[in-house]
Amino acid sequence: MKIGNIDFGEKPLFLAPMEDVTDPAFRVLCKRFGADMMYTEFVSADALIRNIPSTENKLKISDSERPVGIQLYGRDPGPIAEAAQRAEEAHPDIIDLNFGCPVKKVAGKGGGAGLLKEIPKMLEIIRAVVDAVKTPVTVKTRLGWDDKSIVMPDLAEQIQDCGAQALTIHGRTRAQMYTGSADWTLIGEVKKNPRIHIPIIGNGDVTTPERAKECFEKYGVDAVMIGRGSIGRPWIFEEIKHYLQTGEKAEKKEFSWYLDILKEQCVNNIEMLGEQRGIVHTRRHIATSPLFKGIDNFKSTKIAMLKASTKDELFELMDNITKNFDVSRETLFSCTD
């Protein structure tokens, strides 16, 4: 599979762009564990061209995480094209356009998935960005606004004709938000369309190696993008790759190994953001990580971890887990899949 001049090989795994998740500290871990494509948190085109410092900081990428894409969102062709030119100065490998974010503050204002109700404008945005930059332009979107307005697979052809070099499809409508199950059937139909020649990347509910393998084999996608399944679990990429290559599930490691990964992420966040902000930025991963889900009577300790305000306090709670709870490998088999 290729996007532009980037050759990803067979069955690549992409890390989905996620706000407050895919920061540099998390990306470096996902890269280490085998993610083939990284994305920044999504970037507001309007904020970028207004030189908002917090937005400009999202453009910081390193050579160690390449290939990496910067994802932009907005609602008007001119500002997004201008923002794409600004983003290009950071030398990303890809510029991705977000037409899939379902949250009200984005979609409700006509950005993200909101453009699924304004297809002509969406296509105008794609053409404007393609014309404005030399970097490959890709698109991420959903099946439609709701189940009465499914626009795939016809929209895929239009996106391709506008010059997009790859298309990621999340198998839900905007109305579904993140509820229900992702429908990969329509993603598969897009891939099977003989007119489609750009890579099709599938996204939605990939949380196990078995599901990733099924998505490649049953629906024929060129790549699988993993989002929520990676939060608090960057090692999922390694687990999936092992399964794809061998047909067998990777042997579970000791609990302390997984814990050390989360601690390393916290340390990296602290180094970039300071102790307080770094800990806050790590909390979502601790709250979401399946590492703690199979541990009996763990609720009060988990709450204490999420309330910890210093690294020493948090790490002391983490280090005491092995002393106070059953974290055997048998437990891990039930809580990390």
Short mmCIF file of C-alpha atoms in Angstrom, two decimals:
data_model
loop_
_atom_site.label_atom_id
_atom_site.label_comp_id
_atom_site.label_asym_id
_atom_site.label_seq_id
_atom_site.Cartn_x
_atom_site.Cartn_y
_atom_site.Cartn_z
CA MET A 1 0.00 0.00 0.00
CA LYS A 2 1.24 3.48 -0.90
CA ILE A 3 0.14 7.03 -0.26
CA GLY A 4 2.10 9.33 -2.50
CA ASN A 5 5.67 8.08 -2.30
CA ILE A 6 5.23 6.44 1.10
CA ASP A 7 5.25 2.65 0.92
CA PHE A 8 3.60 1.10 3.98
CA GLY A 9 3.93 -2.51 2.90
CA GLU A 10 1.13 -5.02 3.45
CA LYS A 11 -1.59 -4.69 6.09
CA PRO A 12 -0.34 -1.53 7.81
CA LEU A 13 -1.79 -0.27 11.07
CA PHE A 14 -2.52 3.44 11.51
CA LEU A 15 -2.95 5.37 14.74
CA ALA A 16 -6.14 7.44 14.50
CA PRO A 17 -5.92 11.18 15.17
CA MET A 18 -7.61 11.86 18.52
CA GLU A 19 -7.93 15.12 20.41
CA ASP A 20 -6.18 15.08 23.81
CA VAL A 21 -4.82 11.61 23.00
CA THR A 22 -2.37 11.53 20.09
CA ASP A 23 0.15 13.92 21.59
CA PRO A 24 3.90 13.35 21.04
CA ALA A 25 4.32 11.25 24.21
CA PHE A 26 1.66 8.79 23.07
CA ARG A 27 2.74 8.78 19.44
CA VAL A 28 6.30 7.80 20.30
CA LEU A 29 5.03 4.75 22.19
CA CYS A 30 2.66 3.67 19.44
CA LYS A 31 5.48 4.03 16.92
CA ARG A 32 7.73 1.85 19.07
CA PHE A 33 5.08 -0.87 19.17
CA GLY A 34 4.60 -0.94 15.42
CA ALA A 35 2.12 1.71 14.32
CA ASP A 36 2.91 2.40 10.66
CA MET A 37 1.34 5.84 10.41
CA MET A 38 0.96 8.50 13.07
CA TYR A 39 -1.38 11.49 13.21
CA THR A 40 -1.37 14.61 15.33
CA GLU A 41 -4.38 15.67 17.32
CA PHE A 42 -6.73 17.43 14.95
CA VAL A 43 -5.92 21.06 14.28
CA SER A 44 -8.43 23.89 13.88
CA ALA A 45 -7.76 25.68 10.61
CA ASP A 46 -9.26 28.92 11.93
CA ALA A 47 -7.12 28.83 15.09
CA LEU A 48 -4.00 28.03 13.11
CA ILE A 49 -4.29 31.01 10.78
CA ARG A 50 -5.00 33.21 13.81
CA ASN A 51 -1.65 32.08 15.27
CA ILE A 52 -3.11 30.59 18.45
CA PRO A 53 -0.05 29.22 20.32
CA SER A 54 -1.75 26.08 21.66
CA THR A 55 -2.80 25.20 18.12
CA GLU A 56 0.62 25.89 16.65
CA ASN A 57 2.11 23.53 19.24
CA LYS A 58 0.14 20.67 17.72
CA LEU A 59 2.24 20.99 14.56
CA LYS A 60 5.39 19.84 16.35
CA ILE A 61 6.49 16.53 14.91
CA SER A 62 9.77 14.66 15.01
CA ASP A 63 11.59 12.57 12.44
CA SER A 64 11.47 9.59 14.82
CA GLU A 65 7.70 9.26 14.40
CA ARG A 66 7.54 9.48 10.61
CA PRO A 67 5.53 8.95 8.57
CA VAL A 68 3.19 11.37 10.31
CA GLY A 69 0.15 13.33 9.19
CA ILE A 70 -1.27 16.61 10.39
CA GLN A 71 -5.06 16.57 10.45
CA LEU A 72 -7.00 19.79 9.86
CA TYR A 73 -10.64 20.65 10.34
CA GLY A 74 -12.71 23.68 9.45
CA ARG A 75 -15.77 24.70 7.49
CA ASP A 76 -14.62 27.00 4.67
CA PRO A 77 -12.28 26.30 1.74
CA GLY A 78 -10.18 29.48 1.96
CA PRO A 79 -9.15 29.24 5.63
CA ILE A 80 -8.51 25.49 5.41
CA ALA A 81 -6.34 25.92 2.31
CA GLU A 82 -4.38 28.67 4.07
CA ALA A 83 -4.03 26.50 7.18
CA ALA A 84 -2.81 23.61 5.02
CA GLN A 85 -0.03 25.82 3.70
CA ARG A 86 0.91 26.72 7.26
CA ALA A 87 0.82 23.05 8.26
CA GLU A 88 3.01 22.15 5.30
CA GLU A 89 5.77 24.29 6.79
CA ALA A 90 6.07 21.68 9.56
CA HIS A 91 6.94 19.13 6.84
CA PRO A 92 4.35 16.43 7.56
CA ASP A 93 4.25 13.42 5.28
CA ILE A 94 0.49 13.81 4.81
CA ILE A 95 -2.15 16.47 5.35
CA ASP A 96 -5.42 14.87 6.37
CA LEU A 97 -8.82 16.58 6.27
CA ASN A 98 -11.27 15.77 9.03
CA PHE A 99 -14.86 15.38 7.86
CA GLY A 100 -15.74 12.87 10.56
CA CYS A 101 -15.53 14.48 14.00
CA PRO A 102 -19.06 14.16 15.46
CA VAL A 103 -18.80 16.35 18.57
CA LYS A 104 -21.22 19.26 18.76
CA LYS A 105 -18.64 22.04 19.07
CA VAL A 106 -17.16 20.93 15.73
CA ALA A 107 -19.94 19.29 13.69
CA GLY A 108 -22.58 21.66 15.05
CA LYS A 109 -20.65 24.59 13.64
CA GLY A 110 -20.30 23.09 10.20
CA GLY A 111 -16.89 21.47 10.58
CA GLY A 112 -15.89 17.83 10.84
CA ALA A 113 -18.89 15.55 10.24
CA GLY A 114 -21.04 18.64 9.79
CA LEU A 115 -19.83 18.79 6.21
CA LEU A 116 -21.61 15.50 5.52
CA LYS A 117 -24.69 17.73 5.22
CA GLU A 118 -22.88 20.00 2.76
CA ILE A 119 -21.20 17.65 0.33
CA PRO A 120 -20.52 20.30 -2.37
CA LYS A 121 -18.64 22.41 0.18
CA MET A 122 -16.72 19.37 1.40
CA LEU A 123 -15.56 18.65 -2.13
CA GLU A 124 -14.68 22.30 -2.66
CA ILE A 125 -12.50 22.18 0.47
CA ILE A 126 -10.67 19.08 -0.77
CA ARG A 127 -9.97 20.66 -4.16
CA ALA A 128 -8.80 23.91 -2.54
CA VAL A 129 -6.33 22.11 -0.25
CA VAL A 130 -5.04 19.83 -3.00
CA ASP A 131 -4.34 22.90 -5.12
CA ALA A 132 -2.71 24.77 -2.23
CA VAL A 133 -0.08 22.23 -1.14
CA LYS A 134 2.41 19.77 -2.57
CA THR A 135 2.06 17.33 0.32
CA PRO A 136 -0.31 14.37 -0.29
CA VAL A 137 -3.84 15.19 0.89
CA THR A 138 -6.02 12.50 2.46
CA VAL A 139 -9.53 12.49 3.91
CA LYS A 140 -11.20 10.95 6.95
CA THR A 141 -14.99 10.83 7.16
CA ARG A 142 -18.01 8.76 8.17
CA LEU A 143 -20.74 6.82 6.38
CA GLY A 144 -23.13 9.77 6.42
CA TRP A 145 -24.92 12.18 8.71
CA ASP A 146 -27.49 9.61 9.85
CA ASP A 147 -28.94 6.29 8.70
CA LYS A 148 -31.28 8.12 6.32
CA SER A 149 -28.45 9.89 4.55
CA ILE A 150 -25.74 7.30 3.97
CA VAL A 151 -23.47 8.81 1.31
CA MET A 152 -20.94 6.02 0.89
CA PRO A 153 -19.83 4.65 -1.53
CA ASP A 154 -20.76 7.42 -4.01
CA LEU A 155 -18.97 10.05 -1.93
CA ALA A 156 -15.77 8.01 -2.03
CA GLU A 157 -15.61 8.38 -5.81
CA GLN A 158 -16.14 12.13 -5.54
CA ILE A 159 -13.44 12.48 -2.90
CA GLN A 160 -11.03 10.55 -5.08
CA ASP A 161 -11.89 12.69 -8.11
CA CYS A 162 -11.06 15.84 -6.10
CA GLY A 163 -7.48 14.69 -5.71
CA ALA A 164 -7.40 12.98 -2.32
CA GLN A 165 -4.73 10.29 -2.26
CA ALA A 166 -6.34 8.08 0.39
CA LEU A 167 -9.65 7.82 2.22
CA THR A 168 -10.30 6.69 5.78
CA ILE A 169 -13.87 5.68 6.57
CA HIS A 170 -15.17 5.37 10.11
CA GLY A 171 -18.01 2.85 9.99
CA ARG A 172 -20.58 4.97 11.81
CA THR A 173 -22.81 7.91 10.98
CA ARG A 174 -22.53 11.22 12.77
CA ALA A 175 -25.82 10.52 14.53
CA GLN A 176 -24.32 7.39 16.07
CA MET A 177 -21.43 9.35 17.57
CA TYR A 178 -19.47 6.46 19.14
CA THR A 179 -22.45 4.29 20.09
CA GLY A 180 -23.59 1.06 18.53
CA SER A 181 -21.29 -0.94 16.29
CA ALA A 182 -19.21 0.25 13.36
CA ASP A 183 -20.58 -1.03 10.03
CA TRP A 184 -17.67 -2.33 8.00
CA THR A 185 -19.93 -3.69 5.24
CA LEU A 186 -20.13 -0.31 3.51
CA ILE A 187 -16.39 0.20 3.97
CA GLY A 188 -15.92 -3.09 2.15
CA GLU A 189 -18.25 -1.98 -0.64
CA VAL A 190 -16.16 1.13 -1.21
CA LYS A 191 -13.00 -0.96 -1.44
CA LYS A 192 -14.62 -3.33 -3.93
CA ASN A 193 -15.76 -0.48 -6.18
CA PRO A 194 -13.75 -0.94 -9.41
CA ARG A 195 -13.56 2.84 -9.87
CA ILE A 196 -11.71 3.32 -6.61
CA HIS A 197 -7.95 3.24 -7.00
CA ILE A 198 -6.82 5.16 -3.90
CA PRO A 199 -6.14 3.29 -0.65
CA ILE A 200 -9.16 2.72 1.59
CA ILE A 201 -8.46 2.71 5.31
CA GLY A 202 -11.05 1.23 7.66
CA ASN A 203 -11.72 2.57 11.14
CA GLY A 204 -14.06 1.66 13.98
CA ASP A 205 -14.18 -0.88 16.83
CA VAL A 206 -10.84 -2.55 16.15
CA THR A 207 -9.85 -3.59 19.66
CA THR A 208 -8.44 -7.11 19.21
CA PRO A 209 -5.94 -8.80 16.90
CA GLU A 210 -8.68 -11.13 15.66
CA ARG A 211 -10.88 -8.21 14.61
CA ALA A 212 -8.02 -6.50 12.80
CA LYS A 213 -7.31 -9.68 10.83
CA GLU A 214 -10.99 -10.05 9.98
CA CYS A 215 -11.16 -6.46 8.71
CA PHE A 216 -8.26 -7.02 6.35
CA GLU A 217 -9.48 -10.38 5.08
CA LYS A 218 -13.26 -9.92 5.00
CA TYR A 219 -13.47 -6.31 3.84
CA GLY A 220 -10.25 -6.01 1.87
CA VAL A 221 -9.16 -2.65 3.26
CA ASP A 222 -5.64 -1.44 2.54
CA ALA A 223 -4.98 -0.40 6.13
CA VAL A 224 -6.70 -0.54 9.50
CA MET A 225 -6.84 2.58 11.67
CA ILE A 226 -7.02 2.08 15.42
CA GLY A 227 -8.41 4.79 17.68
CA ARG A 228 -10.04 4.18 21.04
CA GLY A 229 -8.63 0.65 21.18
CA SER A 230 -5.17 2.12 21.61
CA ILE A 231 -5.92 4.52 24.47
CA GLY A 232 -4.05 3.31 27.53
CA ARG A 233 -2.86 0.41 25.42
CA PRO A 234 -0.18 1.50 22.91
CA TRP A 235 1.10 -2.08 22.79
CA ILE A 236 -2.01 -3.10 20.82
CA PHE A 237 -0.10 -2.50 17.59
CA GLU A 238 2.53 -5.06 18.57
CA GLU A 239 -0.16 -7.57 19.56
CA ILE A 240 -1.99 -7.17 16.24
CA LYS A 241 1.16 -7.39 14.13
CA HIS A 242 2.21 -10.57 15.90
CA TYR A 243 -1.18 -12.12 15.21
CA LEU A 244 -1.21 -11.04 11.56
CA GLN A 245 2.24 -12.54 11.02
CA THR A 246 1.88 -15.77 12.99
CA GLY A 247 -1.83 -16.45 13.41
CA GLU A 248 -1.21 -16.79 17.13
CA LYS A 249 -1.82 -14.40 20.00
CA ALA A 250 1.27 -12.90 21.57
CA GLU A 251 2.22 -14.22 24.98
CA LYS A 252 1.25 -11.86 27.78
CA LYS A 253 4.05 -10.11 29.61
CA GLU A 254 4.32 -9.47 33.33
CA PHE A 255 1.95 -6.84 34.73
CA SER A 256 4.90 -4.63 35.66
CA TRP A 257 5.94 -4.41 32.00
CA TYR A 258 2.60 -2.87 30.99
CA LEU A 259 2.64 -0.61 34.01
CA ASP A 260 6.10 0.67 33.11
CA ILE A 261 4.80 1.71 29.68
CA LEU A 262 2.08 3.87 31.23
CA LYS A 263 4.60 5.32 33.67
CA GLU A 264 6.96 6.15 30.83
CA GLN A 265 4.15 7.94 29.03
CA CYS A 266 3.43 9.95 32.16
CA VAL A 267 7.11 10.91 32.54
CA ASN A 268 7.27 12.04 28.91
CA ASN A 269 4.14 14.15 29.35
CA ILE A 270 5.60 15.74 32.47
CA GLU A 271 8.81 16.58 30.64
CA MET A 272 6.83 18.33 27.90
CA LEU A 273 4.04 19.93 29.93
CA GLY A 274 5.18 20.17 33.53
CA GLU A 275 4.12 17.92 36.40
CA GLN A 276 0.52 19.03 36.88
CA ARG A 277 -0.47 19.26 33.23
CA GLY A 278 1.52 16.15 32.37
CA ILE A 279 -0.36 14.08 34.94
CA VAL A 280 -3.71 15.47 33.85
CA HIS A 281 -2.85 14.63 30.25
CA THR A 282 -2.09 11.03 31.24
CA ARG A 283 -5.28 10.47 33.24
CA ARG A 284 -7.43 9.57 30.24
CA HIS A 285 -5.07 6.74 29.38
CA ILE A 286 -5.10 5.46 32.95
CA ALA A 287 -8.89 5.69 33.10
CA THR A 288 -9.34 3.89 29.79
CA SER A 289 -6.57 1.32 29.90
CA PRO A 290 -7.83 -2.27 29.87
CA LEU A 291 -4.83 -3.15 32.03
CA PHE A 292 -6.85 -2.49 35.20
CA LYS A 293 -10.23 -3.82 34.09
CA GLY A 294 -9.74 -7.41 35.19
CA ILE A 295 -8.61 -6.59 38.70
CA ASP A 296 -11.15 -7.31 41.45
CA ASN A 297 -12.01 -4.60 44.01
CA PHE A 298 -9.85 -2.06 42.20
CA LYS A 299 -12.29 0.87 42.00
CA SER A 300 -11.04 2.89 44.98
CA THR A 301 -7.40 2.55 43.90
CA LYS A 302 -8.25 3.60 40.37
CA ILE A 303 -10.07 6.68 41.67
CA ALA A 304 -7.05 7.54 43.80
CA MET A 305 -4.79 7.21 40.75
CA LEU A 306 -7.00 9.59 38.80
CA LYS A 307 -6.93 12.10 41.63
CA ALA A 308 -3.16 11.96 42.16
CA SER A 309 -1.59 15.38 41.67
CA THR A 310 2.12 14.49 41.74
CA LYS A 311 4.21 11.91 39.95
CA ASP A 312 5.44 10.42 43.25
CA GLU A 313 1.89 9.99 44.53
CA LEU A 314 0.71 8.41 41.29
CA PHE A 315 3.68 6.07 40.94
CA GLU A 316 3.41 4.93 44.55
CA LEU A 317 -0.18 3.89 43.92
CA MET A 318 0.89 2.09 40.74
CA ASP A 319 3.76 0.29 42.45
CA ASN A 320 1.47 -0.94 45.22
CA ILE A 321 -0.91 -2.64 42.77
CA THR A 322 1.22 -5.77 42.54
CA LYS A 323 1.35 -5.98 46.34
CA ASN A 324 -2.36 -5.56 46.98
CA PHE A 325 -4.11 -7.18 44.00
CA ASP A 326 -4.08 -10.28 41.84
CA VAL A 327 -2.29 -9.25 38.64
CA SER A 328 -1.32 -12.70 37.42
CA ARG A 329 -1.00 -13.40 33.72
CA GLU A 330 -4.32 -15.25 33.87
CA THR A 331 -5.92 -11.99 34.97
CA LEU A 332 -4.23 -10.12 32.14
CA PHE A 333 -5.63 -12.52 29.57
CA SER A 334 -9.09 -11.31 30.50
CA CYS A 335 -8.35 -7.61 30.79
CA THR A 336 -6.12 -6.62 27.87
CA ASP A 337 -8.10 -8.13 24.97
#
